[in-house]
Coordinates of N, CA, C and O and ligand atoms in Angstrom, one line a residue:
X1406 N 102.9 104.2 71.8 CA 104.0 103.6 71.2 C 104.6 104.5 70.1 O 103.9 105.0 69.3
X1407 N 105.9 104.6 70.2 CA 106.5 105.4 69.1 C 106.6 104.6 67.9 O 106.7 103.4 67.9
X1408 N 106.7 105.3 66.7 CA 106.8 104.5 65.4 C 108.0 103.6 65.3 O 108.0 102.6 64.7
X1409 N 109.1 104.0 66.0 CA 110.4 103.3 65.9 C 110.5 102.2 66.9 O 111.4 101.4 66.9
X1410 N 109.5 102.1 67.8 CA 109.6 101.0 68.9 C 108.7 99.9 68.5 O 107.5 100.0 68.5
X1411 N 109.3 98.7 68.3 CA 108.5 97.5 68.0 C 107.5 97.2 69.1 O 107.9 97.3 70.3
X1412 N 106.3 96.7 68.8 CA 105.4 96.4 69.9 C 105.9 95.3 70.8 O 105.6 95.3 72.0
X1413 N 106.7 94.4 70.4 CA 107.3 93.4 71.2 C 108.2 93.9 72.3 O 108.5 93.2 73.3
X1414 N 108.7 95.1 72.2 CA 109.7 95.7 73.1 C 109.0 96.4 74.3 O 109.6 96.9 75.2
X1415 N 107.7 96.5 74.3 CA 107.0 97.3 75.3 C 106.8 96.5 76.6 O 106.5 95.3 76.6
X1416 N 107.0 97.2 77.6 CA 106.7 96.7 79.0 C 105.2 96.9 79.2 O 104.7 97.9 78.8
X1417 N 104.6 95.9 79.9 CA 103.2 96.2 80.3 C 103.0 97.4 81.2 O 103.9 97.7 82.0
X1418 N 102.0 98.2 80.8 CA 101.8 99.4 81.6 C 100.9 99.0 82.8 O 100.0 98.3 82.7
X1419 N 101.4 99.5 84.0 CA 100.7 99.1 85.2 C 100.4 100.4 86.0 O 101.2 101.3 86.1
X1420 N 99.2 100.4 86.5 CA 98.7 101.6 87.3 C 99.5 101.5 88.6 O 99.3 100.5 89.4
X1421 N 100.3 102.5 89.0 CA 101.1 102.4 90.2 C 100.3 102.4 91.5 O 100.7 102.0 92.5
X1422 N 99.0 102.8 91.4 CA 98.2 102.8 92.6 C 97.4 101.5 92.7 O 96.8 101.3 93.7
X1423 N 97.5 100.6 91.7 CA 96.8 99.4 91.8 C 97.6 98.4 92.7 O 98.7 98.5 93.0
X1424 N 96.8 97.4 93.2 CA 97.5 96.4 94.0 C 98.5 95.7 93.2 O 98.3 95.4 92.0
X1425 N 99.6 95.3 93.8 CA 100.6 94.6 93.1 C 100.2 93.2 92.7 O 99.3 92.6 93.3
X1426 N 100.8 92.6 91.7 CA 100.5 91.3 91.2 C 101.1 90.2 92.1 O 102.0 90.5 92.9
X1427 N 100.6 89.0 91.9 CA 101.1 87.9 92.8 C 102.5 87.5 92.6 O 103.1 86.9 93.4
X1428 N 103.1 87.9 91.4 CA 104.5 87.5 91.2 C 105.5 88.4 91.9 O 106.7 88.1 92.0
X1429 N 105.0 89.5 92.5 CA 105.9 90.4 93.1 C 106.2 89.9 94.5 O 105.4 89.4 95.2
X1430 N 107.5 89.9 95.0 CA 107.9 89.4 96.3 C 107.2 90.2 97.4 O 106.9 91.4 97.3
X1431 N 106.8 89.5 98.4 CA 106.2 90.1 99.6 C 107.2 90.5 100.6 O 108.1 89.6 100.9
X1432 N 107.2 91.7 101.2 CA 108.0 92.0 102.3 C 107.1 92.5 103.4 O 106.1 93.1 103.2
X1433 N 107.5 92.1 104.6 CA 106.8 92.5 105.8 C 107.8 93.2 106.8 O 108.8 92.6 107.1
X1434 N 107.5 94.4 107.1 CA 108.4 95.2 107.9 C 107.7 95.4 109.2 O 106.6 95.9 109.3
X1435 N 108.4 95.1 110.3 CA 107.9 95.3 111.7 C 108.3 96.7 112.1 O 109.5 97.1 112.1
X1436 N 107.3 97.5 112.3 CA 107.5 98.9 112.8 C 107.7 98.9 114.3 O 106.8 98.4 115.0
X1437 N 108.8 99.4 114.8 CA 108.9 99.4 116.3 C 107.7 100.1 116.9 O 107.4 101.2 116.5
X1438 N 107.1 99.5 117.9 CA 106.0 100.0 118.6 C 104.8 100.3 117.7 O 104.0 101.2 118.1
X1439 N 104.7 99.6 116.6 CA 103.6 99.9 115.7 C 103.2 98.7 114.8 O 103.5 97.6 115.2
X1440 N 102.7 99.0 113.7 CA 102.1 97.9 112.8 C 103.1 97.1 112.0 O 104.3 97.4 112.1
X1441 N 102.6 96.1 111.3 CA 103.4 95.4 110.3 C 103.0 96.0 109.0 O 101.9 96.1 108.6
X1442 N 104.1 96.5 108.2 CA 103.8 97.0 106.9 C 104.1 95.9 105.9 O 105.1 95.3 105.8
X1443 N 103.0 95.6 105.1 CA 103.1 94.5 104.1 C 103.1 95.2 102.7 O 102.2 96.0 102.4
X1444 N 104.1 94.7 101.9 CA 104.2 95.3 100.5 C 104.4 94.1 99.6 O 104.9 93.1 100.0
X1445 N 104.1 94.3 98.3 CA 104.3 93.3 97.3 C 103.1 92.5 96.9 O 102.0 93.1 96.9
X1446 N 103.3 91.3 96.4 CA 102.2 90.5 95.9 C 101.4 89.7 96.9 O 101.2 88.6 96.7
X1447 N 101.0 90.4 97.9 CA 100.3 89.7 99.0 C 98.8 89.5 98.7 O 98.3 90.2 97.8
X1448 N 98.2 88.6 99.3 CA 96.7 88.5 99.3 C 96.2 88.4 100.7 O 96.7 87.6 101.5
X1449 N 95.3 89.3 101.1 CA 94.8 89.4 102.4 C 93.5 88.7 102.5 O 92.6 89.0 101.7
X1450 N 93.4 87.8 103.5 CA 92.1 87.0 103.6 C 91.6 87.2 105.0 O 92.3 87.3 106.0
X1451 N 90.3 87.1 105.1 CA 89.6 87.2 106.4 C 89.6 85.8 107.1 O 90.2 84.8 106.6
X1452 N 89.0 85.7 108.2 CA 89.0 84.4 109.0 C 88.3 83.3 108.3 O 88.5 82.1 108.7
X1453 N 87.5 83.6 107.3 CA 86.8 82.5 106.5 C 87.5 82.4 105.1 O 86.8 81.9 104.2
X1454 N 88.7 82.8 105.0 CA 89.5 82.7 103.7 C 88.9 83.5 102.6 O 89.1 83.2 101.4
X1455 N 88.1 84.5 102.9 CA 87.5 85.4 101.9 C 88.5 86.6 101.7 O 89.0 87.1 102.7
X1456 N 88.7 87.0 100.4 CA 89.7 88.1 100.2 C 89.2 89.4 100.8 O 88.0 89.7 100.8
X1457 N 90.1 90.2 101.3 CA 89.9 91.5 101.8 C 90.6 92.4 100.9 O 91.8 92.3 100.7
X1458 N 89.9 93.4 100.3 CA 90.5 94.4 99.4 C 91.1 95.5 100.2 O 90.3 96.3 100.8
X1459 N 92.4 95.6 100.3 CA 93.0 96.7 101.2 C 92.9 98.0 100.4 O 93.1 99.1 101.1
X1460 N 92.7 98.0 99.1 CA 92.6 99.3 98.4 C 93.9 100.0 98.2 O 93.9 101.1 97.8
X1461 N 95.0 99.3 98.5 CA 96.3 100.0 98.3 C 97.4 98.9 98.2 O 97.1 97.8 98.6
X1462 N 98.5 99.3 97.7 CA 99.6 98.4 97.4 C 100.3 98.0 98.7 O 100.8 96.9 98.9
X1463 N 100.4 99.0 99.7 CA 101.1 98.8 100.9 C 100.0 98.9 102.0 O 99.2 99.8 102.0
X1464 N 100.0 97.9 102.9 CA 99.0 97.9 104.0 C 99.7 97.8 105.3 O 100.7 97.2 105.5
X1465 N 99.2 98.5 106.3 CA 99.6 98.5 107.7 C 98.7 97.6 108.5 O 97.5 98.0 108.7
X1466 N 99.2 96.5 109.1 CA 98.4 95.6 109.8 C 98.6 95.8 111.3 O 99.8 95.8 111.8
X1467 N 97.5 95.9 112.1 CA 97.6 96.1 113.5 C 98.2 94.9 114.2 O 97.9 93.8 113.9
X1468 N 99.1 95.2 115.1 CA 99.7 94.1 116.0 C 99.5 94.4 117.4 O 100.0 93.7 118.3
X1469 N 98.9 95.6 117.7 CA 98.7 95.9 119.1 C 97.3 95.5 119.7 O 97.1 95.4 120.9
X1470 N 96.4 95.3 118.8 CA 95.0 94.9 119.2 C 94.1 96.0 119.5 O 92.9 95.8 119.8
X1471 N 94.5 97.3 119.4 CA 93.7 98.4 119.8 C 93.0 99.1 118.6 O 92.1 99.9 118.8
X1472 N 93.3 98.7 117.4 CA 92.7 99.3 116.2 C 91.2 99.1 116.2 O 90.7 98.0 116.5
X1473 N 90.4 100.1 115.7 CA 89.0 99.9 115.5 C 88.7 99.5 114.1 O 87.5 99.4 113.8
X1474 N 89.7 99.4 113.3 CA 89.5 98.9 111.9 C 90.3 97.7 111.6 O 90.9 97.6 110.5
X1475 N 90.4 96.8 112.5 CA 91.2 95.6 112.3 C 90.8 94.8 111.0 O 89.6 94.8 110.7
X1476 N 91.7 94.3 110.3 CA 93.1 94.0 110.7 C 94.0 95.2 110.4 O 95.2 95.0 110.6
X1477 N 93.5 96.3 110.0 CA 94.4 97.4 109.7 C 94.7 98.3 110.9 O 93.9 98.4 111.8
X1478 N 95.8 98.9 110.8 CA 96.3 99.9 111.9 C 95.5 101.2 111.6 O 95.4 101.7 110.5
X1479 N 95.0 101.8 112.7 CA 94.4 103.1 112.6 C 95.2 104.1 113.5 O 94.7 105.2 113.7
X1480 N 96.3 103.8 113.9 CA 97.2 104.7 114.8 C 96.9 104.6 116.2 O 97.6 105.2 117.0
X1481 N 96.0 103.7 116.6 CA 95.6 103.6 118.1 C 96.8 103.1 118.9 O 96.7 103.2 120.1
X1482 N 97.7 102.4 118.3 CA 98.9 101.9 119.0 C 99.6 103.0 119.8 O 100.2 102.8 120.9
X1483 N 99.5 104.2 119.3 CA 100.2 105.4 120.0 C 99.4 105.7 121.3 O 100.1 105.8 122.4
X1484 N 98.1 105.8 121.3 CA 97.3 106.0 122.5 C 97.4 104.8 123.4 O 97.4 105.0 124.7
X1485 N 97.5 103.6 122.9 CA 97.6 102.4 123.7 C 99.0 102.3 124.3 O 99.2 101.4 125.2
X1486 N 99.9 103.1 123.8 CA 101.3 103.0 124.3 C 101.9 101.6 124.1 O 102.6 101.1 125.0
X1487 N 101.6 101.1 122.9 CA 102.0 99.7 122.5 C 103.6 99.8 122.4 O 104.1 100.7 121.8
X1488 N 104.2 98.8 123.0 CA 105.6 98.7 123.0 C 106.0 97.3 122.6 O 105.7 96.3 123.2
X1489 N 106.7 97.2 121.4 CA 107.3 95.9 121.0 C 108.3 96.3 119.9 O 108.1 97.1 119.0
X1490 N 109.4 95.7 119.9 CA 110.5 95.9 119.0 C 110.3 95.1 117.7 O 109.7 94.3 117.4
Ligands
FES1976 S1 99.4 98.6 115.5 FE1 98.5 100.5 115.0 S2 96.5 100.4 115.9 FE2 97.5 98.5 116.4

């Protein structure tokens, strides 16, 4: 903090590599012939509603069914020749 900047004017410092907060809007982008890219304040849960830590702010979710690291995309959609717009 600089001496001339009042403490009340400071924005919270956020680690850009940390997962986004829940107040951030979620966007889901459909990649042609590939995964779903999820960004924003999402929470990823497994089939028993337990949280999955994706370890990153943006995650690629498999929609072809060929990934060996489901629910994440591992690039297998290319070998599987997955086609979907
Ligand atoms: S979408 Fe990439 S491995 Fe399934």
